[in-house]
């Protein structure tokens, strides 16, 4: 309510847990005031839609189902909406839950449901439609990645974390008057009533959760128990560094 009172639109896109019951119509109805209203263009084949945030700026939300898949007709819908917006002079931003572009080597294999399984098709379709910026989420870290195609056209996957997971990030987006320049500021929740050292608590909680997840993953793949315990600890340490945005730059990707 406080956000909306400041004139800031509140817009949603479904995450993987929103598909638990397969109630797409129910989701549209529940969030009819948060993107799925009568004033938006809705995809009949998914929970994708297009809406005007402000005069000159169109937002396209793409539903990618529970395990990260963009339906072919929904890819066509997003592409057509983006092209139409560009033709009328709008800038376009896209929002999708799962990663469009991998954020680390091996993400598709180690965390297969964190990326869109047909992401390359969607990515290329959006590039052809003139889209340059896609906001993603899902695995609760703040990280940016870029893809450049053979024609030297770029598209950015800007993954934003969650205030409920270390380092408890949120982002502030500032456009210029023509929506041609975007400034992104990342802030973190650093204190919370009832916690003497909230960042340390959040960090420990993430590390424990990821270590448990990794241990279960190794157990499912029949990895030796001692090896699994050591690797789970190492992977948890690495993921915490990744989540904090402190991973060293790989020269090969600069």
XYZ file of C-alpha atoms in Angstrom:
254
model
C 0.000 0.000 0.000
C 2.791 2.438 0.888
C 4.610 1.633 -2.357
C 1.486 2.094 -4.478
C 0.670 5.369 -2.685
C 3.978 6.720 -4.012
C 2.849 6.026 -7.573
C 5.036 2.926 -7.998
C 3.267 0.073 -9.807
C 3.381 -3.323 -8.065
C 3.801 -6.015 -10.701
C 4.213 -9.787 -10.247
C 5.295 -12.788 -12.273
C 4.723 -16.384 -11.093
C 7.542 -18.347 -9.520
C 7.936 -22.109 -9.475
C 5.879 -22.543 -6.291
C 2.944 -20.700 -7.853
C 2.446 -23.633 -10.217
C 2.027 -26.164 -7.417
C -1.688 -26.567 -8.026
C -1.838 -25.738 -11.722
C -4.304 -22.933 -11.058
C -3.345 -20.443 -13.756
C -6.777 -18.795 -13.857
C -6.728 -18.476 -10.089
C -3.326 -16.772 -10.215
C -4.587 -14.270 -12.785
C -7.605 -13.491 -10.652
C -5.635 -13.165 -7.413
C -3.151 -10.747 -8.985
C -5.536 -8.904 -11.276
C -4.420 -5.604 -9.680
C -0.724 -6.489 -9.984
C -0.176 -6.946 -13.708
C -3.062 -9.168 -14.829
C -5.704 -6.481 -15.091
C -8.029 -5.653 -17.959
C -5.568 -3.053 -19.252
C -2.856 -5.617 -20.098
C -2.345 -8.022 -22.983
C -2.493 -11.583 -21.656
C -1.137 -14.725 -23.249
C -3.881 -17.322 -23.504
C -1.313 -20.134 -23.304
C 0.539 -19.211 -20.118
C 0.816 -16.678 -17.314
C 2.726 -14.312 -19.591
C 1.470 -10.792 -20.191
C 2.470 -7.332 -21.402
C 1.565 -4.069 -19.706
C 2.501 -0.411 -19.890
C 4.299 0.627 -16.713
C 4.579 4.256 -17.768
C 4.092 6.089 -21.061
C 7.092 4.995 -23.107
C 7.937 1.862 -21.077
C 6.433 -1.591 -21.610
C 6.957 -4.524 -19.264
C 6.586 -8.100 -20.469
C 6.263 -10.821 -17.862
C 6.943 -14.366 -19.023
C 5.668 -17.423 -17.163
C 8.131 -20.335 -17.176
C 6.123 -22.986 -15.325
C 7.328 -24.937 -12.308
C 10.607 -26.300 -13.647
C 11.701 -23.533 -15.991
C 10.150 -23.923 -19.426
C 8.831 -21.287 -21.818
C 6.044 -22.592 -24.028
C 6.662 -22.004 -27.741
C 3.460 -20.029 -28.207
C 4.366 -17.902 -25.197
C 7.782 -17.145 -26.679
C 5.989 -15.993 -29.810
C 3.604 -13.903 -27.690
C 6.485 -12.174 -25.867
C 8.343 -11.529 -29.099
C 5.280 -10.067 -30.814
C 4.479 -7.854 -27.835
C 8.073 -6.601 -27.667
C 8.154 -5.829 -31.386
C 4.829 -3.987 -31.204
C 6.056 -1.934 -28.245
C 9.286 -1.013 -30.031
C 7.349 -0.026 -33.163
C 5.265 2.458 -31.169
C 8.417 3.921 -29.643
C 8.430 2.203 -26.247
C 11.467 0.827 -24.488
C 10.907 -2.741 -23.275
C 11.986 -4.630 -20.179
C 11.214 -8.278 -19.489
C 10.663 -10.095 -16.209
C 10.883 -13.892 -15.866
C 11.394 -16.086 -12.804
C 14.064 -18.583 -13.927
C 17.494 -17.662 -15.290
C 17.509 -16.800 -18.981
C 21.332 -16.910 -19.177
C 23.459 -19.097 -16.849
C 25.227 -17.147 -14.117
C 28.035 -19.633 -13.504
C 29.655 -22.495 -15.368
C 27.703 -25.706 -14.996
C 24.538 -24.080 -13.644
C 22.364 -25.961 -16.123
C 23.786 -29.309 -14.973
C 24.135 -28.771 -11.236
C 20.964 -26.701 -10.771
C 18.911 -27.712 -13.837
C 15.637 -26.196 -12.682
C 17.188 -22.782 -12.003
C 17.523 -22.062 -15.732
C 14.998 -22.083 -18.565
C 15.464 -25.371 -20.397
C 14.813 -23.712 -23.772
C 16.388 -20.437 -22.705
C 18.498 -20.073 -25.850
C 15.364 -20.003 -28.008
C 13.698 -17.421 -25.767
C 16.925 -15.391 -25.508
C 17.385 -15.184 -29.279
C 13.719 -14.366 -29.815
C 13.931 -11.471 -27.350
C 17.143 -10.165 -28.918
C 15.487 -10.191 -32.346
C 12.570 -8.238 -30.858
C 14.895 -5.537 -29.529
C 14.923 -6.503 -25.833
C 18.139 -5.719 -23.957
C 17.259 -6.193 -20.274
C 15.657 -9.180 -18.549
C 15.102 -9.355 -14.789
C 15.229 -12.817 -13.233
C 15.277 -14.403 -9.780
C 14.541 -17.932 -8.523
C 17.737 -18.918 -6.742
C 17.969 -15.886 -4.474
C 21.280 -14.289 -5.438
C 22.101 -10.922 -6.966
C 24.204 -11.343 -10.071
C 24.382 -9.946 -13.609
C 25.312 -11.812 -16.770
C 25.462 -10.814 -20.425
C 25.132 -12.567 -23.757
C 26.396 -11.131 -27.052
C 25.229 -12.742 -30.290
C 27.011 -13.047 -33.640
C 25.678 -9.630 -34.710
C 27.187 -8.026 -31.587
C 23.755 -7.472 -30.035
C 23.652 -7.703 -26.237
C 21.079 -8.874 -23.729
C 21.510 -8.753 -19.949
C 20.115 -11.172 -17.373
C 19.889 -9.209 -14.116
C 19.204 -11.689 -11.330
C 18.064 -10.143 -8.057
C 18.125 -11.857 -4.699
C 15.570 -11.716 -1.944
C 15.406 -9.757 1.321
C 14.813 -13.106 3.073
C 18.082 -14.728 1.895
C 21.687 -13.595 2.469
C 22.858 -10.988 1.637
C 19.181 -9.877 1.761
C 19.318 -7.688 -1.335
C 16.843 -5.479 -3.079
C 17.320 -3.246 -6.091
C 16.308 0.276 -7.043
C 15.957 0.982 -10.759
C 16.233 4.538 -12.016
C 15.452 5.405 -15.635
C 16.106 8.663 -17.409
C 13.122 10.541 -18.844
C 13.268 8.638 -22.148
C 13.786 5.204 -20.530
C 16.985 4.853 -22.573
C 19.386 4.789 -19.627
C 18.915 2.528 -16.623
C 20.793 2.916 -13.356
C 20.652 -0.041 -10.978
C 21.424 0.360 -7.290
C 21.682 -2.713 -5.073
C 21.022 -2.337 -1.345
C 20.875 -4.883 1.472
C 18.863 -5.277 4.653
C 21.576 -4.992 7.315
C 19.561 -4.954 10.533
C 16.372 -6.494 11.827
C 14.683 -6.117 15.162
C 15.508 -9.032 17.439
C 18.883 -9.855 15.853
C 22.166 -8.494 17.203
C 24.038 -9.305 13.984
C 21.485 -9.896 11.259
C 23.973 -10.231 8.324
C 25.905 -12.969 10.192
C 22.669 -14.789 11.009
C 21.510 -14.592 7.391
C 24.878 -15.808 6.097
C 24.956 -18.807 8.442
C 21.380 -19.690 7.557
C 22.133 -19.698 3.823
C 25.284 -21.742 4.281
C 23.500 -24.379 6.336
C 20.579 -24.556 3.913
C 22.781 -24.927 0.845
C 25.005 -27.499 2.537
C 21.937 -29.589 3.368
C 20.654 -29.263 -0.196
C 24.036 -30.281 -1.648
C 24.325 -33.264 0.714
C 20.899 -34.490 -0.370
C 21.872 -34.035 -4.032
C 25.022 -36.132 -3.566
C 23.050 -38.784 -1.672
C 20.570 -39.066 -4.539
C 23.496 -39.606 -6.920
C 25.147 -42.299 -4.733
C 28.284 -40.282 -4.009
C 30.594 -41.638 -1.293
C 29.468 -40.290 2.100
C 32.863 -38.802 3.063
C 33.317 -37.196 -0.350
C 29.766 -35.870 -0.231
C 30.319 -34.261 3.191
C 33.520 -32.547 2.042
C 32.068 -31.402 -1.270
C 28.860 -30.159 0.346
C 30.870 -27.923 2.669
C 33.006 -26.587 -0.189
C 30.022 -25.949 -2.432
C 28.178 -24.163 0.374
C 31.198 -21.909 0.923
C 31.369 -21.185 -2.815
C 27.651 -20.457 -3.086
C 27.799 -17.981 -0.183
C 30.607 -16.143 -2.004
C 28.524 -16.221 -5.187
C 25.470 -14.909 -3.352
C 27.500 -12.050 -1.858
C 28.725 -11.022 -5.294
C 32.360 -11.438 -4.243
C 33.348 -14.110 -6.760
C 36.625 -13.222 -8.507
C 36.351 -12.263 -12.175
C 37.232 -15.000 -14.625
C 39.492 -13.431 -17.307
C 37.880 -15.678 -19.916
C 34.525 -13.966 -19.409
C 35.704 -10.352 -19.117
